[in-house]
Tab-separated table of C-alpha atoms in Angstrom:
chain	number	residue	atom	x	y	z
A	1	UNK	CA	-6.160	17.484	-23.320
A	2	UNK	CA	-8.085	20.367	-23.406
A	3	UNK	CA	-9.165	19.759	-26.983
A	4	UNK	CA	-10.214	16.016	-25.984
A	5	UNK	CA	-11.992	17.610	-23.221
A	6	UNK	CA	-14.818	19.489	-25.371
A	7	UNK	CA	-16.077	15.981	-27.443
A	8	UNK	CA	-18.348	15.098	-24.372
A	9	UNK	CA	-20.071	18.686	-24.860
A	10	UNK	CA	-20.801	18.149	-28.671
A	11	UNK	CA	-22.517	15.048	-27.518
A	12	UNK	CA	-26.507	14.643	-27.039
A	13	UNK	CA	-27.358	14.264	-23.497
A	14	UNK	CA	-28.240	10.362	-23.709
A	15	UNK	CA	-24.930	9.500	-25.686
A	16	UNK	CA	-22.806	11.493	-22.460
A	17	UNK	CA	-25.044	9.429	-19.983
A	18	UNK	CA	-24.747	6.118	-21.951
A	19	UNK	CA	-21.123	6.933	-21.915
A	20	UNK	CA	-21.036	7.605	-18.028
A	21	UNK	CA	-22.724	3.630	-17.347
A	22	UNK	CA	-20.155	2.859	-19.757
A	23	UNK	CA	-17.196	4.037	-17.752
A	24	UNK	CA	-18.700	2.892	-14.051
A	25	UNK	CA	-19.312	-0.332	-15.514
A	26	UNK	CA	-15.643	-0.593	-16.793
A	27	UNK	CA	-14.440	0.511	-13.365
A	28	UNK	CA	-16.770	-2.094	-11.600
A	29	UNK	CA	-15.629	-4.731	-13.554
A	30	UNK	CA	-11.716	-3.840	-12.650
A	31	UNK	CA	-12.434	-3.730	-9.149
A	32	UNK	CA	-14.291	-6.915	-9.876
A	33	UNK	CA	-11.678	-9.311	-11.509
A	34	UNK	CA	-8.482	-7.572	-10.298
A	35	UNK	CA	-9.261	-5.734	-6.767
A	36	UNK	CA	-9.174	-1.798	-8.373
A	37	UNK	CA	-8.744	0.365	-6.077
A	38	UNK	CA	-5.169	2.092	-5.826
A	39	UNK	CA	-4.610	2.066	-9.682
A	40	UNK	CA	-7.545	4.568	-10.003
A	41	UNK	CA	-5.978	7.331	-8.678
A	42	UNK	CA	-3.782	7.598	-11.915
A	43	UNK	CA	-7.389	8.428	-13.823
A	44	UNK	CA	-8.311	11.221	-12.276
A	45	UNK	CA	-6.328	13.901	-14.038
A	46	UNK	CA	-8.168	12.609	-16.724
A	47	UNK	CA	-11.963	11.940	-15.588
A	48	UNK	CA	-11.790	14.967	-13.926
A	49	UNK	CA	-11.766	17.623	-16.730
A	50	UNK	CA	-13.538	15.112	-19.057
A	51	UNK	CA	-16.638	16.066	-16.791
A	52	UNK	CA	-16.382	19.515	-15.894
A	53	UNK	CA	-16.172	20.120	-19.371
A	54	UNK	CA	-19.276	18.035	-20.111
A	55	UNK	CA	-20.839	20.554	-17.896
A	56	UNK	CA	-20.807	18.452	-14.582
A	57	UNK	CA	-18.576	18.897	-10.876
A	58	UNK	CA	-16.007	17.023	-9.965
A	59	UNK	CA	-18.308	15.085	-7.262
A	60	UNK	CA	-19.574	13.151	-10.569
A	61	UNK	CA	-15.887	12.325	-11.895
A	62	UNK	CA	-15.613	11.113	-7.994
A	63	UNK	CA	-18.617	8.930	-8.219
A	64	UNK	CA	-17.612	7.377	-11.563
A	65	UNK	CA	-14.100	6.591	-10.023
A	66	UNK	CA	-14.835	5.634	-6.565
A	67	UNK	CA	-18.129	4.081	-6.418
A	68	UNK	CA	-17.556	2.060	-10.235
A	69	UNK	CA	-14.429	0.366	-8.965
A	70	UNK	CA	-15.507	0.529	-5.431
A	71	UNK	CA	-19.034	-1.632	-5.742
A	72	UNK	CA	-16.858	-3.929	-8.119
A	73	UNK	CA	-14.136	-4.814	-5.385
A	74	UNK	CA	-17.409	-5.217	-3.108
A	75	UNK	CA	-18.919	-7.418	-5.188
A	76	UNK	CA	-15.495	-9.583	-6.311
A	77	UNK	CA	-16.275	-12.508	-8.858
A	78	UNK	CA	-12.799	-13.904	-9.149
A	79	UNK	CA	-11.062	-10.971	-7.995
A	80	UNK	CA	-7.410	-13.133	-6.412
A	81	UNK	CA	-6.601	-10.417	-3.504
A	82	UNK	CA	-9.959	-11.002	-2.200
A	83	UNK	CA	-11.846	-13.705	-3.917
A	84	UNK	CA	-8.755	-15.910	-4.358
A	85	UNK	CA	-7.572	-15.768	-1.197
A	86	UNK	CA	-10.453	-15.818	1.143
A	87	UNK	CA	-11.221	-18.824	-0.567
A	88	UNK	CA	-7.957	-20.106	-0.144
A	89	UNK	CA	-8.270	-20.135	3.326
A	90	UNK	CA	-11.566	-21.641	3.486
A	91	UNK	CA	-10.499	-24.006	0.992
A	92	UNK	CA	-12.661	-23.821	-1.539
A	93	UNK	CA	-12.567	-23.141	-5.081
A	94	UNK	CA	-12.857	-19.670	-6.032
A	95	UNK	CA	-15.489	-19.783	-8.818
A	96	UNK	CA	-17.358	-21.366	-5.935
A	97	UNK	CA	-20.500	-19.076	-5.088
A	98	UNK	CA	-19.825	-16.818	-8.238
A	99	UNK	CA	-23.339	-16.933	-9.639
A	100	UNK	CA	-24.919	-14.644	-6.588
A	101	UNK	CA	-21.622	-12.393	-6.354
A	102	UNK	CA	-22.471	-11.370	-10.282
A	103	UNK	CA	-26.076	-10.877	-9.870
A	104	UNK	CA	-24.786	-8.896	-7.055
A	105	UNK	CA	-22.388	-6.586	-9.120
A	106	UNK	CA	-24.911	-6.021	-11.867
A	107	UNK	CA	-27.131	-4.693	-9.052
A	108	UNK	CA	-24.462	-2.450	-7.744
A	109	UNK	CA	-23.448	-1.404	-11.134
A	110	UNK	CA	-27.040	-0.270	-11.935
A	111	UNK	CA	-27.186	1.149	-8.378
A	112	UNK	CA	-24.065	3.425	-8.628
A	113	UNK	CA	-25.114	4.229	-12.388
A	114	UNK	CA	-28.389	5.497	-11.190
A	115	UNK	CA	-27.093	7.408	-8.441
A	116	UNK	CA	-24.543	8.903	-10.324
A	117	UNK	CA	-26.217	10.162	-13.250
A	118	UNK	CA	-29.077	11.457	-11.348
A	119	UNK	CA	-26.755	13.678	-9.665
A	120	UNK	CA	-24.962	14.656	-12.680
A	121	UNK	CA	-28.393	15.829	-14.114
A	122	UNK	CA	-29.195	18.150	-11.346
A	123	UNK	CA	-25.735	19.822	-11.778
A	124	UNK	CA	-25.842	20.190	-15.386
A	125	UNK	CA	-29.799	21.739	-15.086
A	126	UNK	CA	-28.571	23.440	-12.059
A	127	UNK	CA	-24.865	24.769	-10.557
A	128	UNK	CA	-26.357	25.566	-7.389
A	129	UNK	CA	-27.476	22.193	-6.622
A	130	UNK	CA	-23.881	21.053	-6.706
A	131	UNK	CA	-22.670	20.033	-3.040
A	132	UNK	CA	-19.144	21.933	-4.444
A	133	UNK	CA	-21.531	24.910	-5.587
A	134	UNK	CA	-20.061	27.704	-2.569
A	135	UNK	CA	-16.106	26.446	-3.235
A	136	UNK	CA	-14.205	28.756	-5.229
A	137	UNK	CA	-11.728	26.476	-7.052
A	138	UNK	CA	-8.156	28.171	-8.745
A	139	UNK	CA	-6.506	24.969	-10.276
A	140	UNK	CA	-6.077	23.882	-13.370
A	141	UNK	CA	-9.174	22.044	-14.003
A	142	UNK	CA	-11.267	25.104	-13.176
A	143	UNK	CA	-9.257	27.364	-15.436
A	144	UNK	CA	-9.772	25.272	-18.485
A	145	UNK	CA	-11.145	27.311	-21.537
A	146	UNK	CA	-13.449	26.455	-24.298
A	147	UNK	CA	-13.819	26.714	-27.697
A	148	UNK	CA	-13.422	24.900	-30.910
A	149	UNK	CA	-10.485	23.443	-31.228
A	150	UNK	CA	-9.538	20.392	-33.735
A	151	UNK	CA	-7.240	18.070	-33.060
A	152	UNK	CA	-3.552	18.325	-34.890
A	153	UNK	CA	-1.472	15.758	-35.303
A	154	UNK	CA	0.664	15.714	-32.602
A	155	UNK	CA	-2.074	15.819	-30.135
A	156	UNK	CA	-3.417	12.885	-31.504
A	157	UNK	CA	-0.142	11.089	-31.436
A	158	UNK	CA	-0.139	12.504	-28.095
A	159	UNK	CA	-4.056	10.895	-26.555
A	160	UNK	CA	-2.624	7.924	-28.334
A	161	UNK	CA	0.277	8.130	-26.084
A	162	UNK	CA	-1.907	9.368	-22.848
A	163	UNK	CA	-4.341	6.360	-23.414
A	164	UNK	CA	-2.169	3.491	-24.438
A	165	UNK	CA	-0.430	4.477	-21.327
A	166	UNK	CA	-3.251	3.490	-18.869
A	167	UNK	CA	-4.730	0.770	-21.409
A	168	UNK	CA	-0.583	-0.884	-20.501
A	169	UNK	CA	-0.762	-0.490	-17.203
A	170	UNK	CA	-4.524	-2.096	-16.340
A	171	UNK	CA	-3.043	-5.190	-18.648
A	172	UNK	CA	0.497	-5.141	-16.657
A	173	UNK	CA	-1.367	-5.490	-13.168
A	174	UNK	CA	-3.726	-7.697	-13.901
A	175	UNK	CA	-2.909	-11.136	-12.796
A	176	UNK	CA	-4.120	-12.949	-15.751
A	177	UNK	CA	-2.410	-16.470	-14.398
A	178	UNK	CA	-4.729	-16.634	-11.287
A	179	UNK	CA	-7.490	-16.652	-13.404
A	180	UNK	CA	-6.513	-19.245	-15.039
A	181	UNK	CA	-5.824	-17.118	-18.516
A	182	UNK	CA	-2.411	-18.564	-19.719
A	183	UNK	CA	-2.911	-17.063	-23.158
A	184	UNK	CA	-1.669	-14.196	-21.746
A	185	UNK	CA	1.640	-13.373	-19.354
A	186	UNK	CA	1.037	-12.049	-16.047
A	187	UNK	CA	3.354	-8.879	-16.046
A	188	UNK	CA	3.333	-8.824	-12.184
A	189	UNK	CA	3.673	-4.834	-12.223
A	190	UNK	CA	2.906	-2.527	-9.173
A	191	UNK	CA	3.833	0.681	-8.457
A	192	UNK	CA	8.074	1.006	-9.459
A	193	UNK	CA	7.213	-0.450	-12.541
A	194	UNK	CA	3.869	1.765	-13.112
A	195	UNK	CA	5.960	5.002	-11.809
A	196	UNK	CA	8.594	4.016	-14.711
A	197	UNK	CA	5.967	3.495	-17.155
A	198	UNK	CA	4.325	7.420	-16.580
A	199	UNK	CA	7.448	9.256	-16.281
A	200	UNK	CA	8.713	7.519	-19.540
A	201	UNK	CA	5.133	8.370	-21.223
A	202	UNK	CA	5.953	11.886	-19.792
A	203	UNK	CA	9.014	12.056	-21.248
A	204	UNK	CA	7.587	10.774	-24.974
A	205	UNK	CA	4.184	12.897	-24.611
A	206	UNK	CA	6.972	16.002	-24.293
A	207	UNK	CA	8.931	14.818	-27.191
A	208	UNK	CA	6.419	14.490	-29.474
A	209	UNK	CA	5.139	17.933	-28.713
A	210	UNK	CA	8.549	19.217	-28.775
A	211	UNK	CA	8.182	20.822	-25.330
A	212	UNK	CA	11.816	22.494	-24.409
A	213	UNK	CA	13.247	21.254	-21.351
A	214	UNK	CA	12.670	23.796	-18.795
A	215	UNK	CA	8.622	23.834	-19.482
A	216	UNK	CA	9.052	20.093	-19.238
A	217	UNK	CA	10.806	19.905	-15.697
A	218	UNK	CA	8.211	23.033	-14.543
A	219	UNK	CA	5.157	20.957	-15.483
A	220	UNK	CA	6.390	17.663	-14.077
A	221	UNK	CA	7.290	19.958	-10.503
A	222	UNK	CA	4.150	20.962	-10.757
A	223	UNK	CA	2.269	17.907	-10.560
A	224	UNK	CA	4.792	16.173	-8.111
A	225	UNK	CA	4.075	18.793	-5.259
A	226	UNK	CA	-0.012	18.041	-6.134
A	227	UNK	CA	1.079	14.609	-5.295
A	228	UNK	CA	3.231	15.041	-1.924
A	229	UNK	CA	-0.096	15.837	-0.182
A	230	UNK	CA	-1.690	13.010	-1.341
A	231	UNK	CA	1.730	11.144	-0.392
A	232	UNK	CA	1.808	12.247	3.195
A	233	UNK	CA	-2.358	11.367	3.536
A	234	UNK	CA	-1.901	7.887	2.339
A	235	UNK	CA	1.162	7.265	5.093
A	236	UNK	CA	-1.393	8.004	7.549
A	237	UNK	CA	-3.835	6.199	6.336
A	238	UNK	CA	-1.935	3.074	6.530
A	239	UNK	CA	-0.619	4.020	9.731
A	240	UNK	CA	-3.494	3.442	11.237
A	241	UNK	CA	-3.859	-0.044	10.426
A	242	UNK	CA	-0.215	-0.367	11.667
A	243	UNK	CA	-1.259	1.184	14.714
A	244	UNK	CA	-3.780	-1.407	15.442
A	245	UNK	CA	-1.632	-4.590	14.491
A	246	UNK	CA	1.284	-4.230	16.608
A	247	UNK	CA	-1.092	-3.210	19.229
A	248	UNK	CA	-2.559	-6.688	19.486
A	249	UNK	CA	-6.054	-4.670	18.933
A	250	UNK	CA	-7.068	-6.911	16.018
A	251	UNK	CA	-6.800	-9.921	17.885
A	252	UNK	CA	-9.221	-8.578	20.728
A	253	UNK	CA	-11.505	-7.225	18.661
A	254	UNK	CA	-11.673	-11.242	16.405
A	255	UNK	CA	-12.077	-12.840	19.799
A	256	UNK	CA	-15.083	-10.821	20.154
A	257	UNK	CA	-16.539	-11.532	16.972
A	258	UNK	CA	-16.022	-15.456	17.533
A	259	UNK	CA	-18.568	-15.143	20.544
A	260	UNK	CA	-20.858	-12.936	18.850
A	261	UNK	CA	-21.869	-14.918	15.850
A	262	UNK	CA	-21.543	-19.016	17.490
A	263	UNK	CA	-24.911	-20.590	17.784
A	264	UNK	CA	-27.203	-18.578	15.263
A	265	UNK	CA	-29.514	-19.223	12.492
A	266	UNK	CA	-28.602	-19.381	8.970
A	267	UNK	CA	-29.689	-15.914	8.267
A	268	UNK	CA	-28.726	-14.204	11.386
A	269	UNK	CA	-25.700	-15.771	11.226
A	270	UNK	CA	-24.506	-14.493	7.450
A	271	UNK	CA	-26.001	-10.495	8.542
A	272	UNK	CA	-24.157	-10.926	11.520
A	273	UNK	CA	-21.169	-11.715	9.848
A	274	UNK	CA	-21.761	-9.119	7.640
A	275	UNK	CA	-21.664	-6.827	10.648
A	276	UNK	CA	-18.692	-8.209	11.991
A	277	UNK	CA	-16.605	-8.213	8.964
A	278	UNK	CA	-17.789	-3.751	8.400
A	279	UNK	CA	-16.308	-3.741	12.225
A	280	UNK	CA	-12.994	-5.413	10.735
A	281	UNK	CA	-12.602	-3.853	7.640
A	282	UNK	CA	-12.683	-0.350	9.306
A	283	UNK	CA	-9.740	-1.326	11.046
A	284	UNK	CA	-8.052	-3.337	8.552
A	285	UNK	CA	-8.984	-2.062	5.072
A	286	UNK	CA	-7.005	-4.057	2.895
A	287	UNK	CA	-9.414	-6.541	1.665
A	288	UNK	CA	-6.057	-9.361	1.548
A	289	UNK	CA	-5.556	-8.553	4.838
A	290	UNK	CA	-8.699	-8.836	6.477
A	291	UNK	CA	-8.755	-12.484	4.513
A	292	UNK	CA	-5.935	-13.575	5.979
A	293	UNK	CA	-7.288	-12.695	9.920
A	294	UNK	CA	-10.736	-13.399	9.303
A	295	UNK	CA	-11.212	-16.621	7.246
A	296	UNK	CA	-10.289	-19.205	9.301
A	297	UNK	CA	-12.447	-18.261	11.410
A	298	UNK	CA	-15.368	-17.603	10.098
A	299	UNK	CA	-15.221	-20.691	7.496
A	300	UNK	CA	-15.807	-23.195	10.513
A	301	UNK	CA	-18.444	-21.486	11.989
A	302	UNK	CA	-20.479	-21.322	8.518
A	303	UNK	CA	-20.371	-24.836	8.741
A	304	UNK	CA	-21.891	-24.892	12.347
A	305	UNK	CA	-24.767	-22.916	10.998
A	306	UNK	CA	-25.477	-24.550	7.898
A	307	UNK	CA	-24.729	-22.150	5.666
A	308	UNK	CA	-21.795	-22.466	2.657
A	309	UNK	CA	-18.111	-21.205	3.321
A	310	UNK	CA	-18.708	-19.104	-0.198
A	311	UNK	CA	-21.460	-17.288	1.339
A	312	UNK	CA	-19.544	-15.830	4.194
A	313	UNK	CA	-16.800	-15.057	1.872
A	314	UNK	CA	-19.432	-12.610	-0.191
A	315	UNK	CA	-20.239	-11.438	3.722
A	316	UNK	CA	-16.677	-10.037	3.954
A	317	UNK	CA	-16.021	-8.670	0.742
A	318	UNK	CA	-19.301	-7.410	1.316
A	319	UNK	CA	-18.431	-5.460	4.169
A	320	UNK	CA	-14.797	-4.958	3.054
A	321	UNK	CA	-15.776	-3.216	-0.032
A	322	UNK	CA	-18.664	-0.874	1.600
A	323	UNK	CA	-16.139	0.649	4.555
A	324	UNK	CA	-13.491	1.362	1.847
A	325	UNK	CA	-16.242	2.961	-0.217
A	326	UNK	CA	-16.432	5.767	2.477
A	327	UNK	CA	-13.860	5.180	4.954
A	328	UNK	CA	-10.755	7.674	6.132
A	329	UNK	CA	-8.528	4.727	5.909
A	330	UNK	CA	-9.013	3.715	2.365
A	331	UNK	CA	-6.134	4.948	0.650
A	332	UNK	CA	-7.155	5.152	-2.783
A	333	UNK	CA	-10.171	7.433	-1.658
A	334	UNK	CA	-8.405	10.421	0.597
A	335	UNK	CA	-5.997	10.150	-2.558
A	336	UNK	CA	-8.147	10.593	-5.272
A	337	UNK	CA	-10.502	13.530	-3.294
A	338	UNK	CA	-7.131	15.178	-2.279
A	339	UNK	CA	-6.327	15.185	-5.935
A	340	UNK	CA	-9.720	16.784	-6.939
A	341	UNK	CA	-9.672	18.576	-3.640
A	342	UNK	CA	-12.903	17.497	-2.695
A	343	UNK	CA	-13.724	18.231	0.956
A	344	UNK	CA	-13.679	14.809	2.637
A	345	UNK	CA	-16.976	15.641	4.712
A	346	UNK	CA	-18.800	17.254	1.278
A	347	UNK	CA	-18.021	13.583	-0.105
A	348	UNK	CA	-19.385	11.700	3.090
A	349	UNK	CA	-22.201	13.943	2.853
A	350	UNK	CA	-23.235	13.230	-1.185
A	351	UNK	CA	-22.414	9.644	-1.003
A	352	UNK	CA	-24.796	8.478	2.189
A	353	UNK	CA	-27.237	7.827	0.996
A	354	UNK	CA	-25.821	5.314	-1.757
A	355	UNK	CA	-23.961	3.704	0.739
A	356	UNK	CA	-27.121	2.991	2.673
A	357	UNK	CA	-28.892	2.076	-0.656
A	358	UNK	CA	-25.540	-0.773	-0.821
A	359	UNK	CA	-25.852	-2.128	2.626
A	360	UNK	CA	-29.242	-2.775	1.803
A	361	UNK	CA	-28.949	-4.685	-1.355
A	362	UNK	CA	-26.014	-6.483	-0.243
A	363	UNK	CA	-28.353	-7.634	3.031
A	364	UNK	CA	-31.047	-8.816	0.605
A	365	UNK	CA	-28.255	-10.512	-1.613
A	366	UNK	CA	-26.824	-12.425	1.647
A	367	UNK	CA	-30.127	-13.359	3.112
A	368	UNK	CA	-31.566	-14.740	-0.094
A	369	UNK	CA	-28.104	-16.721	-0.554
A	370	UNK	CA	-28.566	-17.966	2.972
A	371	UNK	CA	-32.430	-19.412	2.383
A	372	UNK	CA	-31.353	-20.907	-0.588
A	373	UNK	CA	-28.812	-22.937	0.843
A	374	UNK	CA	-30.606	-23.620	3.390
């Protein structure tokens, strides 16, 4: 890895930022046709480095992995744990209403590109303009050395290893069936099956490199109690969603947003469900789950205001996918910044003003759907 790592600094400047739109846009469109979100936290051990070594922080590997797949969930074209089943409940088609959702994601995409590689140009011109810039860091990303290495055989057989790896596991989770690809099988795989699959590529990548056993079992120690952290903040994080099921505060808080968005205008009607949906998804931030609650009904009161049931389903993944973009209770994000260890408030901090920048497209996007239905 830490020969891989020094390619991006023999690059010219515009082939490492090509390859940065490359990456977010790759990320986007997972989060777009598949809904990902908790299978990124297995890439940051690898974006991670990649940048620092390319002379950046680890804020930019966070803005390649978080806002890439996040503004693709938000902007889902046929992603099935969104997408799918909102529609299902409104009972619609799903490709229904996917012509504004992709001129919607290629806005994003170019958004979060923008955003991200201006910051990654003031850190590589500048340290001190990092927002990590006063944090002494002792891991081993900040300990990496450089210096010209070559690759040898094994550590080729070894990145061939490392990346077919992650190239098996974004085919085994995506479910191909549900969008209507029957070429090829739907694996069905989530996270027993994608544990097996990196503790076997482990177990090969150590092999190969003939690593004896007790270096093997230190290493793989090693990286377990990294993850028990990250275990113990994603328990909480979902606690708080159980919290606020079983204490019947979901329902109160729907009733509410019945009465506050009967009777209006077309436009009104699809920012104000917008609104409603960011008060809902803070609460319940799986984007399946907030489906399930919300859909039927808000699909009967699009009719009422003359406004298509795809519309409103854009509204809530909308609003879905900008709360988990910055929200405590998104999973996938305390992981992956507890991973980096990335202060959660320095993060909050860089990334407010894109998230203002999103709620403002994604109000232009809704409105202009909404006058041309009307």
């Amino acid at each position: 890895m830490t020969t891989s790592h020094e390619a991006p600094k023999k690059r010219q400047l515009p082939t490492v930022y090509t390859l940065l739109f490359i990456i977010i846009a790759l990320f986007a469109l997972g989060g777009s046709t598949f809904g990902m979100a908790e299978e990124t936290v297995a890439f940051w051990a690898l974006i991670v480095p990649v940048m620092m070594a390319a002379g950046f922080d680890r804020m930019v590997a966070a803005g390649i992995i978080l806002l890439g797949s996040g503004v693709g969930v938000l902007a889902s074209t046929v992603n099935p744990f969104a997408t799918g089943i909102a529609s299902g409940f409104a009972g619609i088609p799903i490709g229904e209403g996917i012509g504004l959702r992709v001129i919607q994601w290629l806005l994003l995409v170019i958004f979060a590109s923008w955003f991200v590689m201006r910051y990654a140009r003031q850190v590589q011109q500048d340290k001190s303009r990092s927002v990590l810039a006063d944090i002494v860091y002792d891991d081993e990303f900040s300990q990496m050395k450089s210096g010209n290495l070559a690759f040898s055989g094994k550590q080729k057989l070894t990145m061939l290893v490392f990346f077919g790896t992650f190239l098996l596991m974004i085919y085994a989770v995506v479910p191909w069936s549900d969008l209507g690809i029957d070429l090829l099988p739907t694996l069905g795989w989530w996270f027993d099956e994608l544990s097996t699959l990196f503790f076997s590529a482990s177990i090969l990548i150590a092999l190969i490199n003939r690593m004896p056993e007790s270096n093997y079992v230190a290493t793989f120690l090693n990286g377990a109690r990294d993850l028990i952290g990250v275990a113990l903040v994603v328990a909480v994080a979902r606690g708080i969603y159980v919290v606020m099921e079983y204490g019947v505060i979901i329902d109160t808080i729907l009733h509410w947003a019945e009465g506050l968005v009967s009777g209006l205008s077309s436009s009104v009607f699809i920012l104000m469900a917008y609104l409603v949906h960011i008060i809902l998804s803070f609460f319940i931030p799986s984007t399946s789950g907030l489906a399930t609650v919300s859909m039927p009904l808000m699909g009967p009161l699009a009719d009422f205001s003359g406004i298509s049931r795809d519309l409103v389903i854009t509204a809530y993944q909308s609003a879905s996918g900008w709360i988990n973009l910055f929200a405590p209770t998104a999973a996938h994000l305390v992981a992956g910044l507890a991973l980096a260890r990335i202060p959660y408030d320095r993060f909050v901090r860089w990334v407010l003003p894109f998230i203002i920048g999103v709620a403002l497209i994604t109000m232009a996007v809704l409105v202009t759907g909404a006058l041309l239905h009307g």
